[in-house]
N, C-alpha and C. Protein backbone atom coordinates (compact mmCIF):
# COMPACT_ATOMS: atom_id res chain seq x y z
N MET A 1 162.49 92.72 101.67
CA MET A 1 163.54 93.49 102.17
C MET A 1 163.16 95.01 102.27
N ASN A 2 162.19 95.44 101.53
CA ASN A 2 161.68 96.86 101.51
C ASN A 2 161.21 97.18 102.83
N ASP A 3 160.59 96.42 103.57
CA ASP A 3 160.08 96.78 104.85
C ASP A 3 161.03 96.62 106.02
N ILE A 4 162.09 95.80 105.73
CA ILE A 4 162.97 95.65 106.83
C ILE A 4 164.06 96.89 107.02
N ILE A 5 164.07 97.22 108.09
CA ILE A 5 164.94 98.50 108.58
C ILE A 5 166.20 98.16 109.19
N LEU A 6 166.24 96.99 109.81
CA LEU A 6 167.37 96.49 110.55
C LEU A 6 167.58 95.01 110.59
N THR A 7 168.72 94.53 110.20
CA THR A 7 169.09 93.24 110.22
C THR A 7 170.37 92.90 111.07
N VAL A 8 170.13 91.83 111.89
CA VAL A 8 171.24 91.61 112.81
C VAL A 8 171.49 90.18 112.76
N GLU A 9 173.02 89.88 112.31
CA GLU A 9 173.21 88.33 111.96
C GLU A 9 174.45 87.92 112.82
N ASN A 10 174.22 87.00 113.66
CA ASN A 10 175.29 86.33 114.49
C ASN A 10 175.93 87.35 115.27
N PHE A 11 175.30 88.20 115.91
CA PHE A 11 175.82 89.26 116.65
C PHE A 11 176.40 88.74 117.97
N GLY A 12 177.71 88.93 118.17
CA GLY A 12 178.19 88.59 119.54
C GLY A 12 179.03 89.62 120.11
N LEU A 13 179.16 89.69 121.50
CA LEU A 13 179.66 90.83 122.31
C LEU A 13 180.48 90.37 123.49
N THR A 14 181.76 90.59 123.45
CA THR A 14 182.60 90.11 124.58
C THR A 14 183.17 91.52 125.17
N ILE A 15 183.00 91.66 126.58
CA ILE A 15 183.36 92.64 127.38
C ILE A 15 184.26 92.17 128.44
N LYS A 16 185.50 92.78 128.46
CA LYS A 16 186.45 92.33 129.56
C LYS A 16 186.70 90.85 129.52
N ASN A 17 186.85 90.25 128.40
CA ASN A 17 187.12 88.77 128.23
C ASN A 17 185.96 87.98 128.58
N ARG A 18 184.86 88.66 128.97
CA ARG A 18 183.62 87.68 129.03
C ARG A 18 182.60 87.90 128.04
N LYS A 19 182.21 86.72 127.54
CA LYS A 19 181.12 86.67 126.56
C LYS A 19 179.75 87.09 127.04
N VAL A 20 179.28 88.22 126.56
CA VAL A 20 177.97 88.62 126.98
C VAL A 20 176.88 88.07 126.10
N LEU A 21 177.14 88.08 124.86
CA LEU A 21 176.14 87.80 123.76
C LEU A 21 176.70 86.91 122.79
N GLU A 22 175.90 86.00 122.29
CA GLU A 22 176.65 85.18 121.24
C GLU A 22 175.57 84.71 120.16
N ASN A 23 175.89 84.91 118.93
CA ASN A 23 175.18 84.50 117.90
C ASN A 23 173.59 84.96 117.82
N ILE A 24 173.38 86.24 118.04
CA ILE A 24 172.04 86.76 118.05
C ILE A 24 171.64 87.35 116.67
N SER A 25 170.61 86.79 116.09
CA SER A 25 170.09 87.06 114.83
C SER A 25 168.57 87.38 114.75
N PHE A 26 168.30 88.57 114.13
CA PHE A 26 166.86 89.00 114.20
C PHE A 26 166.69 90.06 113.12
N ASP A 27 165.59 90.35 112.70
CA ASP A 27 165.39 91.53 111.68
C ASP A 27 164.18 92.22 112.30
N ILE A 28 164.13 93.57 111.92
CA ILE A 28 162.96 94.41 112.36
C ILE A 28 162.39 95.13 111.12
N GLU A 29 161.22 95.11 111.04
CA GLU A 29 160.46 95.59 109.94
C GLU A 29 159.80 97.05 110.33
N ARG A 30 159.69 97.80 109.40
CA ARG A 30 159.05 99.20 109.41
C ARG A 30 157.59 99.14 110.36
N GLY A 31 157.65 99.80 111.45
CA GLY A 31 156.39 99.73 112.24
C GLY A 31 156.41 98.68 113.32
N ASP A 32 157.31 97.90 113.48
CA ASP A 32 157.47 96.90 114.55
C ASP A 32 157.53 97.68 115.85
N TYR A 33 157.10 96.97 116.92
CA TYR A 33 157.22 97.29 118.43
C TYR A 33 157.94 96.18 119.05
N LEU A 34 159.26 96.22 119.10
CA LEU A 34 160.01 95.00 119.55
C LEU A 34 160.45 95.30 121.10
N ALA A 35 159.96 94.30 121.96
CA ALA A 35 160.51 94.32 123.29
C ALA A 35 161.69 93.54 123.36
N ILE A 36 162.70 94.00 124.17
CA ILE A 36 163.85 93.00 124.51
C ILE A 36 163.71 92.92 125.93
N GLY A 37 163.71 91.54 126.30
CA GLY A 37 163.64 91.15 127.69
C GLY A 37 164.86 90.28 128.02
N GLY A 38 164.90 89.87 129.42
CA GLY A 38 165.95 88.98 129.98
C GLY A 38 166.24 89.53 131.34
N VAL A 39 166.82 88.59 132.10
CA VAL A 39 167.15 88.77 133.55
C VAL A 39 168.25 89.86 133.53
N PRO A 40 168.54 90.58 134.59
CA PRO A 40 169.52 91.46 134.66
C PRO A 40 171.01 90.80 134.33
N GLY A 41 171.68 91.42 133.61
CA GLY A 41 172.99 90.92 133.30
C GLY A 41 172.95 90.12 132.04
N SER A 42 171.82 89.99 131.34
CA SER A 42 171.64 89.18 130.16
C SER A 42 172.14 89.95 128.82
N GLY A 43 172.51 91.27 129.03
CA GLY A 43 173.07 91.92 127.91
C GLY A 43 172.13 92.87 127.17
N LYS A 44 171.05 93.15 127.60
CA LYS A 44 169.89 93.90 127.01
C LYS A 44 170.51 95.33 126.54
N SER A 45 171.02 96.06 127.53
CA SER A 45 171.48 97.42 127.29
C SER A 45 172.79 97.30 126.35
N SER A 46 173.49 96.38 126.62
CA SER A 46 174.84 96.24 125.89
C SER A 46 174.45 95.90 124.38
N LEU A 47 173.35 95.21 124.21
CA LEU A 47 173.06 94.83 122.80
C LEU A 47 172.71 95.95 122.09
N ILE A 48 171.66 96.78 122.51
CA ILE A 48 171.31 98.11 121.91
C ILE A 48 172.48 99.11 121.77
N LYS A 49 173.41 99.23 122.68
CA LYS A 49 174.40 100.04 122.50
C LYS A 49 175.45 99.49 121.38
N GLY A 50 175.55 98.36 121.28
CA GLY A 50 176.20 97.72 120.12
C GLY A 50 175.53 98.11 118.86
N LEU A 51 174.35 97.87 118.75
CA LEU A 51 173.57 98.27 117.58
C LEU A 51 173.55 99.74 117.28
N LEU A 52 173.72 100.67 118.29
CA LEU A 52 173.82 102.07 118.06
C LEU A 52 175.26 102.49 117.84
N GLY A 53 176.13 101.67 117.87
CA GLY A 53 177.65 101.97 117.66
C GLY A 53 178.25 102.77 118.93
N LEU A 54 177.56 102.61 120.03
CA LEU A 54 177.93 103.20 121.29
C LEU A 54 179.11 102.29 121.98
N ILE A 55 179.05 101.00 121.61
CA ILE A 55 180.10 100.15 121.92
C ILE A 55 180.64 99.64 120.58
N ASN A 56 181.87 99.68 120.29
CA ASN A 56 182.49 99.28 119.06
C ASN A 56 183.61 98.30 119.12
N THR A 57 183.94 97.81 120.20
CA THR A 57 184.94 96.79 120.47
C THR A 57 184.39 95.50 120.96
N GLY A 58 184.98 94.45 120.74
CA GLY A 58 184.46 93.02 121.15
C GLY A 58 183.27 92.71 120.40
N ILE A 59 182.93 93.17 119.27
CA ILE A 59 181.69 92.84 118.56
C ILE A 59 181.97 91.89 117.32
N THR A 60 181.31 90.80 117.19
CA THR A 60 181.27 90.19 115.94
C THR A 60 179.99 90.03 115.35
N GLY A 61 179.84 89.60 114.15
CA GLY A 61 178.61 89.55 113.35
C GLY A 61 178.35 90.64 112.52
N ASN A 62 177.10 90.82 111.95
CA ASN A 62 176.89 91.95 111.07
C ASN A 62 175.60 92.73 111.49
N ILE A 63 175.71 93.98 111.42
CA ILE A 63 174.56 94.98 111.67
C ILE A 63 174.30 95.66 110.42
N SER A 64 173.04 95.63 109.98
CA SER A 64 172.86 96.37 108.77
C SER A 64 171.50 97.10 108.85
N TYR A 65 171.60 98.45 108.65
CA TYR A 65 170.39 99.11 108.64
C TYR A 65 169.96 99.52 107.07
N HIS A 66 168.69 99.38 106.85
CA HIS A 66 168.26 99.60 105.54
C HIS A 66 167.34 100.80 105.39
N ASN A 67 167.67 101.70 104.27
CA ASN A 67 166.79 102.84 104.02
C ASN A 67 166.50 103.73 105.18
N ILE A 68 167.63 103.94 105.88
CA ILE A 68 167.54 104.79 107.21
C ILE A 68 168.71 105.39 107.51
N GLY A 69 168.76 106.69 107.76
CA GLY A 69 170.09 107.31 108.03
C GLY A 69 170.34 107.44 109.61
N LYS A 70 171.51 107.86 110.02
CA LYS A 70 171.96 107.99 111.35
C LYS A 70 171.00 109.06 111.99
N GLY A 71 170.69 110.09 111.33
CA GLY A 71 169.83 111.14 111.89
C GLY A 71 168.42 110.78 111.95
N GLU A 72 168.09 109.53 111.56
CA GLU A 72 166.52 109.17 111.68
C GLU A 72 166.57 108.00 112.74
N VAL A 73 167.64 107.85 113.69
CA VAL A 73 167.59 106.99 114.68
C VAL A 73 167.75 107.83 115.99
N SER A 74 166.94 107.59 116.95
CA SER A 74 166.97 108.14 118.38
C SER A 74 167.04 107.04 119.45
N TYR A 75 167.69 107.41 120.57
CA TYR A 75 167.95 106.65 121.63
C TYR A 75 167.58 107.43 122.91
N ILE A 76 166.75 106.75 123.75
CA ILE A 76 166.43 107.23 125.14
C ILE A 76 166.95 106.30 126.06
N PRO A 77 167.94 106.77 126.88
CA PRO A 77 168.76 106.01 127.81
C PRO A 77 167.85 105.78 129.14
N GLN A 78 168.44 104.88 130.00
CA GLN A 78 167.86 104.60 131.24
C GLN A 78 167.72 105.77 132.25
N ASN A 79 168.75 106.79 132.08
CA ASN A 79 168.65 107.66 133.09
C ASN A 79 167.94 109.06 132.71
N ILE A 80 167.01 108.82 131.82
CA ILE A 80 166.16 110.05 131.39
C ILE A 80 165.39 110.75 132.52
N MET A 81 164.98 109.91 133.50
CA MET A 81 164.16 110.45 134.58
C MET A 81 164.81 111.11 135.53
N GLN A 82 166.15 111.32 135.45
CA GLN A 82 167.00 112.05 136.47
C GLN A 82 166.78 113.49 136.33
N ILE A 83 165.84 114.11 136.95
CA ILE A 83 165.58 115.71 136.69
C ILE A 83 165.66 116.19 138.24
N LYS A 84 166.64 117.31 138.21
CA LYS A 84 166.76 117.79 139.58
C LYS A 84 165.69 118.83 139.91
N GLU A 85 165.50 118.87 141.06
CA GLU A 85 164.25 119.69 141.49
C GLU A 85 164.35 121.20 141.19
N GLU A 86 165.61 121.78 141.06
CA GLU A 86 165.75 123.16 140.71
C GLU A 86 165.82 123.44 139.10
N PHE A 87 165.64 122.32 138.49
CA PHE A 87 165.81 122.58 136.87
C PHE A 87 164.73 123.41 136.44
N PRO A 88 164.98 124.59 135.73
CA PRO A 88 164.03 125.66 135.38
C PRO A 88 163.24 125.31 134.25
N GLY A 89 163.49 124.62 133.41
CA GLY A 89 162.91 124.28 132.01
C GLY A 89 161.40 123.96 132.07
N THR A 90 160.46 124.56 131.24
CA THR A 90 159.20 124.16 131.29
C THR A 90 158.95 122.90 130.27
N ALA A 91 157.84 122.48 130.34
CA ALA A 91 157.57 121.29 129.50
C ALA A 91 157.82 121.76 127.92
N ARG A 92 157.36 122.69 127.61
CA ARG A 92 157.44 123.19 126.11
C ARG A 92 158.92 123.46 125.82
N GLU A 93 159.70 123.92 126.57
CA GLU A 93 161.14 124.29 126.43
C GLU A 93 161.89 122.99 126.31
N ILE A 94 161.44 122.10 127.22
CA ILE A 94 162.16 120.62 127.12
C ILE A 94 162.12 120.01 125.84
N VAL A 95 160.87 120.04 125.24
CA VAL A 95 160.62 119.33 123.83
C VAL A 95 161.46 120.19 122.82
N ALA A 96 161.36 121.43 122.88
CA ALA A 96 162.01 122.40 121.95
C ALA A 96 163.44 122.10 121.75
N LEU A 97 164.05 121.69 123.04
CA LEU A 97 165.60 121.40 123.07
C LEU A 97 165.94 120.38 122.17
N GLY A 98 164.93 119.31 121.67
CA GLY A 98 165.39 118.34 120.69
C GLY A 98 165.65 118.93 119.26
N MET A 99 165.21 120.08 119.00
CA MET A 99 165.48 120.69 117.80
C MET A 99 166.90 121.46 117.66
N ILE A 100 167.55 121.72 118.91
CA ILE A 100 168.62 122.60 118.95
C ILE A 100 169.67 122.13 118.07
N SER A 101 170.11 120.78 118.09
CA SER A 101 171.21 120.38 117.25
C SER A 101 171.03 120.57 115.75
N ARG A 102 169.83 120.48 115.37
CA ARG A 102 169.45 120.74 113.90
C ARG A 102 169.35 122.16 113.49
N LYS A 103 169.11 123.13 114.51
CA LYS A 103 169.21 124.54 114.19
C LYS A 103 170.43 125.16 113.81
N ARG A 104 171.44 124.48 114.35
CA ARG A 104 172.76 124.93 114.17
C ARG A 104 173.04 126.39 114.57
N GLY A 105 172.46 126.78 115.71
CA GLY A 105 172.79 128.17 116.34
C GLY A 105 171.70 129.12 116.03
N ARG A 106 170.80 128.65 115.04
CA ARG A 106 169.70 129.65 114.66
C ARG A 106 168.61 129.62 115.70
N CYS A 107 167.95 130.60 115.85
CA CYS A 107 166.65 130.69 116.76
C CYS A 107 165.46 129.83 116.20
N LEU A 108 164.77 129.30 117.17
CA LEU A 108 163.49 128.59 116.74
C LEU A 108 162.50 129.63 116.18
N GLU A 109 161.89 129.20 114.94
CA GLU A 109 160.80 130.13 114.38
C GLU A 109 159.62 129.49 114.82
N GLU A 110 158.47 130.38 114.22
CA GLU A 110 157.13 130.03 114.63
C GLU A 110 156.81 128.61 114.27
N ASN A 111 157.07 128.22 113.06
CA ASN A 111 156.74 126.84 112.61
C ASN A 111 157.28 125.78 113.55
N ASP A 112 158.59 126.14 114.18
CA ASP A 112 159.20 125.01 115.15
C ASP A 112 158.45 124.95 116.42
N TRP A 113 157.81 126.13 116.75
CA TRP A 113 157.07 125.97 118.07
C TRP A 113 155.86 125.38 117.72
N GLU A 114 155.41 125.54 116.60
CA GLU A 114 154.02 124.80 116.25
C GLU A 114 154.09 123.34 116.29
N LYS A 115 155.41 122.79 115.76
CA LYS A 115 155.80 121.27 115.89
C LYS A 115 155.79 120.94 117.39
N VAL A 116 156.38 121.71 118.20
CA VAL A 116 156.45 121.50 119.66
C VAL A 116 155.11 121.27 120.22
N ASP A 117 154.17 122.26 119.96
CA ASP A 117 152.87 122.22 120.39
C ASP A 117 152.06 121.05 119.90
N GLU A 118 152.26 120.67 118.60
CA GLU A 118 151.62 119.56 117.98
C GLU A 118 151.97 118.33 118.90
N LEU A 119 153.20 118.13 119.11
CA LEU A 119 153.51 116.91 119.93
C LEU A 119 153.01 116.99 121.29
N LEU A 120 153.02 118.03 121.93
CA LEU A 120 152.53 118.13 123.20
C LEU A 120 150.98 117.75 123.19
N LYS A 121 150.20 118.16 122.26
CA LYS A 121 148.86 117.82 122.11
C LYS A 121 148.84 116.28 121.84
N LEU A 122 149.56 115.67 121.06
CA LEU A 122 149.61 114.21 120.70
C LEU A 122 149.76 113.58 122.07
N PHE A 123 150.58 114.01 123.04
CA PHE A 123 150.84 113.31 124.28
C PHE A 123 149.83 113.77 125.34
N ASN A 124 148.79 114.55 124.88
CA ASN A 124 147.84 115.12 125.96
C ASN A 124 148.40 115.87 127.06
N LEU A 125 149.37 116.68 126.65
CA LEU A 125 150.15 117.43 127.77
C LEU A 125 150.20 118.97 127.33
N TYR A 126 149.51 119.41 126.41
CA TYR A 126 149.50 120.73 126.03
C TYR A 126 149.22 121.64 127.03
N GLU A 127 148.18 121.27 128.02
CA GLU A 127 147.71 122.30 128.98
C GLU A 127 148.90 122.45 130.14
N LEU A 128 149.84 121.53 130.02
CA LEU A 128 150.94 121.71 130.91
C LEU A 128 152.26 122.34 130.46
N LYS A 129 152.10 122.81 129.20
CA LYS A 129 153.28 123.37 128.40
C LYS A 129 154.05 124.34 129.12
N ASP A 130 153.43 125.19 130.01
CA ASP A 130 154.29 126.25 130.68
C ASP A 130 154.52 125.92 132.11
N LYS A 131 154.37 124.73 132.38
CA LYS A 131 154.77 124.33 133.76
C LYS A 131 156.11 123.65 133.87
N LYS A 132 156.86 124.08 134.85
CA LYS A 132 158.22 123.50 134.97
C LYS A 132 158.16 122.06 135.04
N ILE A 133 159.13 121.34 134.21
CA ILE A 133 159.10 119.84 134.15
C ILE A 133 159.31 119.27 135.59
N SER A 134 160.10 120.01 136.39
CA SER A 134 160.34 119.33 137.70
C SER A 134 159.17 119.25 138.49
N LYS A 135 158.03 119.84 138.14
CA LYS A 135 156.90 119.98 138.91
C LYS A 135 155.74 118.93 138.39
N LEU A 136 156.19 118.31 137.35
CA LEU A 136 155.30 117.26 136.62
C LEU A 136 155.39 115.99 137.41
N THR A 137 154.36 115.02 137.29
CA THR A 137 154.54 113.71 137.70
C THR A 137 155.52 112.82 136.92
N PRO A 138 156.23 111.69 137.49
CA PRO A 138 157.18 111.08 136.88
C PRO A 138 156.77 110.56 135.26
N LEU A 139 155.33 110.26 135.37
CA LEU A 139 154.94 109.71 133.96
C LEU A 139 154.82 111.06 133.02
N GLN A 140 154.54 112.04 133.45
CA GLN A 140 154.37 113.43 132.62
C GLN A 140 155.93 113.64 132.19
N GLN A 141 156.82 113.67 133.14
CA GLN A 141 158.17 113.84 132.72
C GLN A 141 158.70 113.09 131.62
N LEU A 142 158.39 111.80 131.84
CA LEU A 142 158.90 110.84 130.92
C LEU A 142 158.30 111.07 129.39
N LYS A 143 156.99 111.29 129.38
CA LYS A 143 156.39 111.65 128.29
C LYS A 143 156.92 112.84 127.54
N ILE A 144 157.23 113.97 128.35
CA ILE A 144 157.79 115.09 127.77
C ILE A 144 159.21 114.83 127.21
N ASN A 145 160.03 113.83 127.79
CA ASN A 145 161.24 113.65 127.31
C ASN A 145 161.35 112.78 126.03
N VAL A 146 160.26 111.91 125.98
CA VAL A 146 160.11 111.07 124.84
C VAL A 146 159.76 112.11 123.72
N ALA A 147 158.69 113.06 123.95
CA ALA A 147 158.30 114.06 122.94
C ALA A 147 159.67 114.80 122.35
N LYS A 148 160.64 115.15 123.25
CA LYS A 148 161.75 115.77 122.76
C LYS A 148 162.59 115.01 121.81
N HIS A 149 162.55 113.69 121.97
CA HIS A 149 163.30 112.76 121.08
C HIS A 149 162.46 112.69 119.76
N LEU A 150 161.09 112.73 119.90
CA LEU A 150 160.45 112.69 118.61
C LEU A 150 160.21 113.87 117.73
N ILE A 151 160.75 114.98 118.26
CA ILE A 151 160.64 116.29 117.61
C ILE A 151 161.41 116.29 116.32
N THR A 152 162.34 115.44 116.26
CA THR A 152 163.22 115.38 115.04
C THR A 152 162.66 114.37 113.99
N GLU A 153 161.62 113.85 114.25
CA GLU A 153 160.93 112.69 113.41
C GLU A 153 161.79 111.47 113.08
N PRO A 154 162.29 110.93 114.10
CA PRO A 154 163.01 109.65 113.93
C PRO A 154 162.15 108.52 113.22
N LYS A 155 162.83 107.72 112.52
CA LYS A 155 162.18 106.35 111.85
C LYS A 155 162.22 105.25 112.99
N LEU A 156 163.19 105.23 113.73
CA LEU A 156 163.51 104.32 114.63
C LEU A 156 164.00 104.85 115.92
N ILE A 157 163.24 104.34 116.99
CA ILE A 157 163.61 104.95 118.21
C ILE A 157 163.92 103.78 119.17
N TYR A 158 165.09 103.86 120.02
CA TYR A 158 165.51 102.80 121.01
C TYR A 158 165.08 103.35 122.35
N ILE A 159 164.37 102.63 123.10
CA ILE A 159 164.05 103.12 124.45
C ILE A 159 164.54 102.10 125.60
N ASP A 160 165.47 102.51 126.36
CA ASP A 160 166.25 101.58 127.40
C ASP A 160 165.44 101.70 128.64
N ASN A 161 164.33 101.09 128.91
CA ASN A 161 163.65 100.93 130.22
C ASN A 161 163.63 102.13 131.19
N PRO A 162 163.11 103.24 130.64
CA PRO A 162 163.16 104.33 131.44
C PRO A 162 161.93 104.40 132.31
N SER A 163 161.14 103.47 132.20
CA SER A 163 159.84 103.43 132.95
C SER A 163 159.88 102.54 134.35
N SER A 164 161.17 102.15 134.57
CA SER A 164 161.21 101.16 135.80
C SER A 164 160.85 101.82 137.16
N THR A 165 160.86 103.06 137.24
CA THR A 165 160.56 103.80 138.48
C THR A 165 159.05 104.14 138.55
N LEU A 166 158.19 103.79 137.51
CA LEU A 166 156.77 104.14 137.52
C LEU A 166 155.95 102.97 138.24
N ASP A 167 154.83 103.37 138.67
CA ASP A 167 154.00 102.32 139.20
C ASP A 167 153.25 101.55 138.05
N LEU A 168 152.65 100.50 138.26
CA LEU A 168 152.12 99.61 137.19
C LEU A 168 151.11 100.45 136.32
N LYS A 169 150.30 101.09 136.93
CA LYS A 169 149.24 101.78 136.05
C LYS A 169 149.95 102.80 135.11
N SER A 170 150.95 103.55 135.69
CA SER A 170 151.63 104.59 134.90
C SER A 170 152.61 103.82 133.74
N LYS A 171 153.06 102.59 134.01
CA LYS A 171 153.83 101.80 132.97
C LYS A 171 152.94 101.56 131.93
N ILE A 172 151.77 100.91 132.13
CA ILE A 172 150.75 100.44 131.09
C ILE A 172 150.33 101.66 130.33
N ASP A 173 150.06 103.03 131.05
CA ASP A 173 149.74 103.95 130.21
C ASP A 173 150.92 104.29 129.26
N PHE A 174 152.23 104.37 129.81
CA PHE A 174 153.35 104.72 128.91
C PHE A 174 153.30 103.75 127.66
N TYR A 175 153.38 102.47 127.88
CA TYR A 175 153.49 101.45 126.87
C TYR A 175 152.42 101.72 125.91
N SER A 176 151.31 101.96 126.48
CA SER A 176 150.03 102.37 125.49
C SER A 176 150.27 103.55 124.62
N THR A 177 150.78 104.55 125.36
CA THR A 177 151.04 105.88 124.62
C THR A 177 152.07 105.67 123.44
N ILE A 178 153.16 104.94 123.89
CA ILE A 178 154.16 104.76 122.78
C ILE A 178 153.49 103.96 121.50
N LYS A 179 152.90 103.15 121.87
CA LYS A 179 152.23 102.31 120.87
C LYS A 179 151.31 103.11 120.04
N ARG A 180 150.41 104.01 120.43
CA ARG A 180 149.60 104.83 119.76
C ARG A 180 150.22 105.89 119.13
N ILE A 181 151.21 106.47 119.53
CA ILE A 181 152.02 107.53 118.94
C ILE A 181 152.82 106.92 117.82
N CYS A 182 153.48 105.77 117.93
CA CYS A 182 154.32 105.29 116.94
C CYS A 182 153.43 104.57 115.88
N ASP A 183 152.23 104.19 116.17
CA ASP A 183 151.36 103.82 115.03
C ASP A 183 151.02 105.06 114.09
N GLU A 184 150.71 106.12 114.84
CA GLU A 184 150.39 107.32 114.15
C GLU A 184 151.40 108.05 113.23
N LYS A 185 152.69 107.86 113.91
CA LYS A 185 153.81 108.55 113.32
C LYS A 185 154.59 107.64 112.51
N GLU A 186 154.01 106.30 112.47
CA GLU A 186 154.82 105.24 111.66
C GLU A 186 156.28 105.10 112.08
N ILE A 187 156.40 105.02 113.37
CA ILE A 187 157.79 104.92 113.84
C ILE A 187 158.00 103.49 114.45
N THR A 188 159.23 102.93 114.34
CA THR A 188 159.59 101.60 114.75
C THR A 188 160.19 101.77 116.21
N VAL A 189 159.84 100.81 117.11
CA VAL A 189 160.34 100.95 118.59
C VAL A 189 161.16 99.66 118.74
N ILE A 190 162.17 99.86 119.56
CA ILE A 190 162.81 98.83 120.20
C ILE A 190 162.96 99.28 121.64
N PHE A 191 162.52 98.54 122.52
CA PHE A 191 162.02 98.77 123.89
C PHE A 191 162.51 97.79 124.84
N ILE A 192 163.55 98.07 125.52
CA ILE A 192 164.17 97.22 126.72
C ILE A 192 163.08 97.35 127.89
N THR A 193 162.79 96.02 128.41
CA THR A 193 161.86 96.05 129.54
C THR A 193 162.30 94.88 130.48
N HIS A 194 162.01 95.02 131.89
CA HIS A 194 162.33 94.11 132.75
C HIS A 194 161.12 93.30 133.00
N ASN A 195 160.00 93.53 132.41
CA ASN A 195 158.71 92.76 132.48
C ASN A 195 158.04 92.62 131.26
N ILE A 196 158.25 91.54 130.67
CA ILE A 196 157.66 91.38 129.24
C ILE A 196 156.23 91.10 129.40
N LYS A 197 155.69 90.67 130.36
CA LYS A 197 154.21 90.46 130.49
C LYS A 197 153.44 91.81 130.47
N GLU A 198 154.09 92.75 131.10
CA GLU A 198 153.45 94.16 131.11
C GLU A 198 153.26 94.68 129.82
N ILE A 199 154.23 94.42 128.93
CA ILE A 199 154.39 95.06 127.71
C ILE A 199 153.86 94.28 126.54
N SER A 200 153.34 93.10 126.81
CA SER A 200 153.05 92.13 125.92
C SER A 200 151.71 92.45 125.02
N ASN A 201 150.86 93.27 125.67
CA ASN A 201 149.75 93.74 124.99
C ASN A 201 149.93 94.83 123.99
N PHE A 202 151.11 95.29 123.89
CA PHE A 202 151.59 96.46 123.03
C PHE A 202 152.65 96.19 122.06
N ALA A 203 153.50 95.52 122.44
CA ALA A 203 154.69 94.98 121.60
C ALA A 203 154.25 93.86 120.81
N ASN A 204 154.58 93.91 119.39
CA ASN A 204 154.14 92.76 118.57
C ASN A 204 155.34 91.56 118.44
N LYS A 205 156.53 92.02 118.80
CA LYS A 205 157.53 91.02 118.75
C LYS A 205 158.38 91.07 120.05
N LEU A 206 159.14 90.06 120.29
CA LEU A 206 159.90 89.89 121.41
C LEU A 206 161.30 89.38 121.26
N LEU A 207 162.32 89.93 121.70
CA LEU A 207 163.68 89.23 121.64
C LEU A 207 163.95 89.18 123.11
N PHE A 208 164.06 87.89 123.51
CA PHE A 208 164.34 87.52 124.89
C PHE A 208 165.65 86.76 125.05
N LEU A 209 166.60 87.45 125.81
CA LEU A 209 167.90 86.88 125.95
C LEU A 209 168.02 85.92 127.17
N ARG A 210 168.49 84.90 126.93
CA ARG A 210 168.71 83.90 127.91
C ARG A 210 170.16 83.90 128.57
N ARG A 211 170.45 84.36 129.72
CA ARG A 211 171.78 84.62 130.22
C ARG A 211 172.59 83.40 130.41
N LYS A 212 172.07 82.40 130.96
CA LYS A 212 173.04 81.19 131.29
C LYS A 212 173.33 80.49 130.08
N GLU A 213 172.31 80.09 129.21
CA GLU A 213 172.41 79.38 128.00
C GLU A 213 173.09 80.11 126.80
N LYS A 214 173.17 81.53 126.93
CA LYS A 214 173.65 82.37 125.85
C LYS A 214 172.87 82.01 124.54
N THR A 215 171.54 81.76 124.81
CA THR A 215 170.73 81.65 123.63
C THR A 215 169.56 82.81 123.68
N PHE A 216 168.74 82.71 122.63
CA PHE A 216 167.61 83.77 122.67
C PHE A 216 166.32 83.32 122.10
N TYR A 217 165.14 83.93 122.26
CA TYR A 217 163.86 83.73 121.57
C TYR A 217 163.72 84.88 120.81
N PHE A 218 163.30 84.78 119.61
CA PHE A 218 162.82 85.91 118.77
C PHE A 218 161.55 85.64 118.02
N GLY A 219 160.41 86.16 118.15
CA GLY A 219 159.20 86.02 117.65
C GLY A 219 158.02 86.85 118.13
N ASP A 220 156.92 86.15 118.23
CA ASP A 220 155.55 86.80 118.70
C ASP A 220 155.68 86.98 120.21
N CYS A 221 155.53 88.20 120.67
CA CYS A 221 155.55 88.38 122.07
C CYS A 221 154.44 87.72 122.88
N LYS A 222 153.22 87.64 122.43
CA LYS A 222 152.07 86.99 123.21
C LYS A 222 152.37 85.50 123.03
N ASP A 223 152.97 84.92 121.98
CA ASP A 223 153.13 83.46 121.93
C ASP A 223 154.11 83.12 122.98
N PHE A 224 155.22 83.88 123.23
CA PHE A 224 156.16 83.53 124.22
C PHE A 224 155.52 83.51 125.70
N ILE A 225 154.66 84.66 125.87
CA ILE A 225 154.03 84.75 127.36
C ILE A 225 153.01 83.42 127.43
N LYS A 226 152.35 82.90 126.53
CA LYS A 226 151.39 81.81 126.67
C LYS A 226 152.22 80.62 126.90
N ASP A 227 153.28 80.39 126.31
CA ASP A 227 154.26 79.26 126.55
C ASP A 227 154.70 79.18 127.96
N LYS A 228 154.73 80.30 128.63
CA LYS A 228 155.39 80.39 129.84
C LYS A 228 154.28 80.24 131.04
N GLU A 229 153.00 80.31 130.56
CA GLU A 229 151.85 80.25 131.46
C GLU A 229 151.69 78.74 131.85
């Protein structure tokens, strides 16, 4: 139990009198990279919103976090890529925004900016720190926004398929980057994806939701892919 940070037992979710999920059970250990897959409408986003407490009605079963506080969980939603052309923030400023809530009105100090720069270097984006985020490529924008969430040093991060608009090469780059950084930072990842084959070289576990049968697969990601080939 020492390495388990999340236990889900017989999780069920009903929305507008329709059963979306039934009897979902799994556990996540520290350092896991869990991919959540399934066809559109299978309940992937609804599941993680339930786990995060963003949906709190129509839920059955038990959700238990272990040795982790609310402030150590971060969530990156699907619409993270929606950046307006006229948005004025630089890459460095966007990452720094992740600290604002914890500063409680206080100005960022030199050591705060050092943390920002360390993350930019980790993402290999330091040379772009003064460039407006609206002028970056979609992949660079995505990495900057992930860095903004990592600045608070979460132990668990939920990522809800923000890479769907990227080309295949950029997606693989992003999956690989998340794997590398989370290994280095010892962060646990739960990542919703529409293509489990693309992420299978990086995620060690898979939760696949079957929409029609209301059943699921939980286990090794690569084993699931092999069975489908």
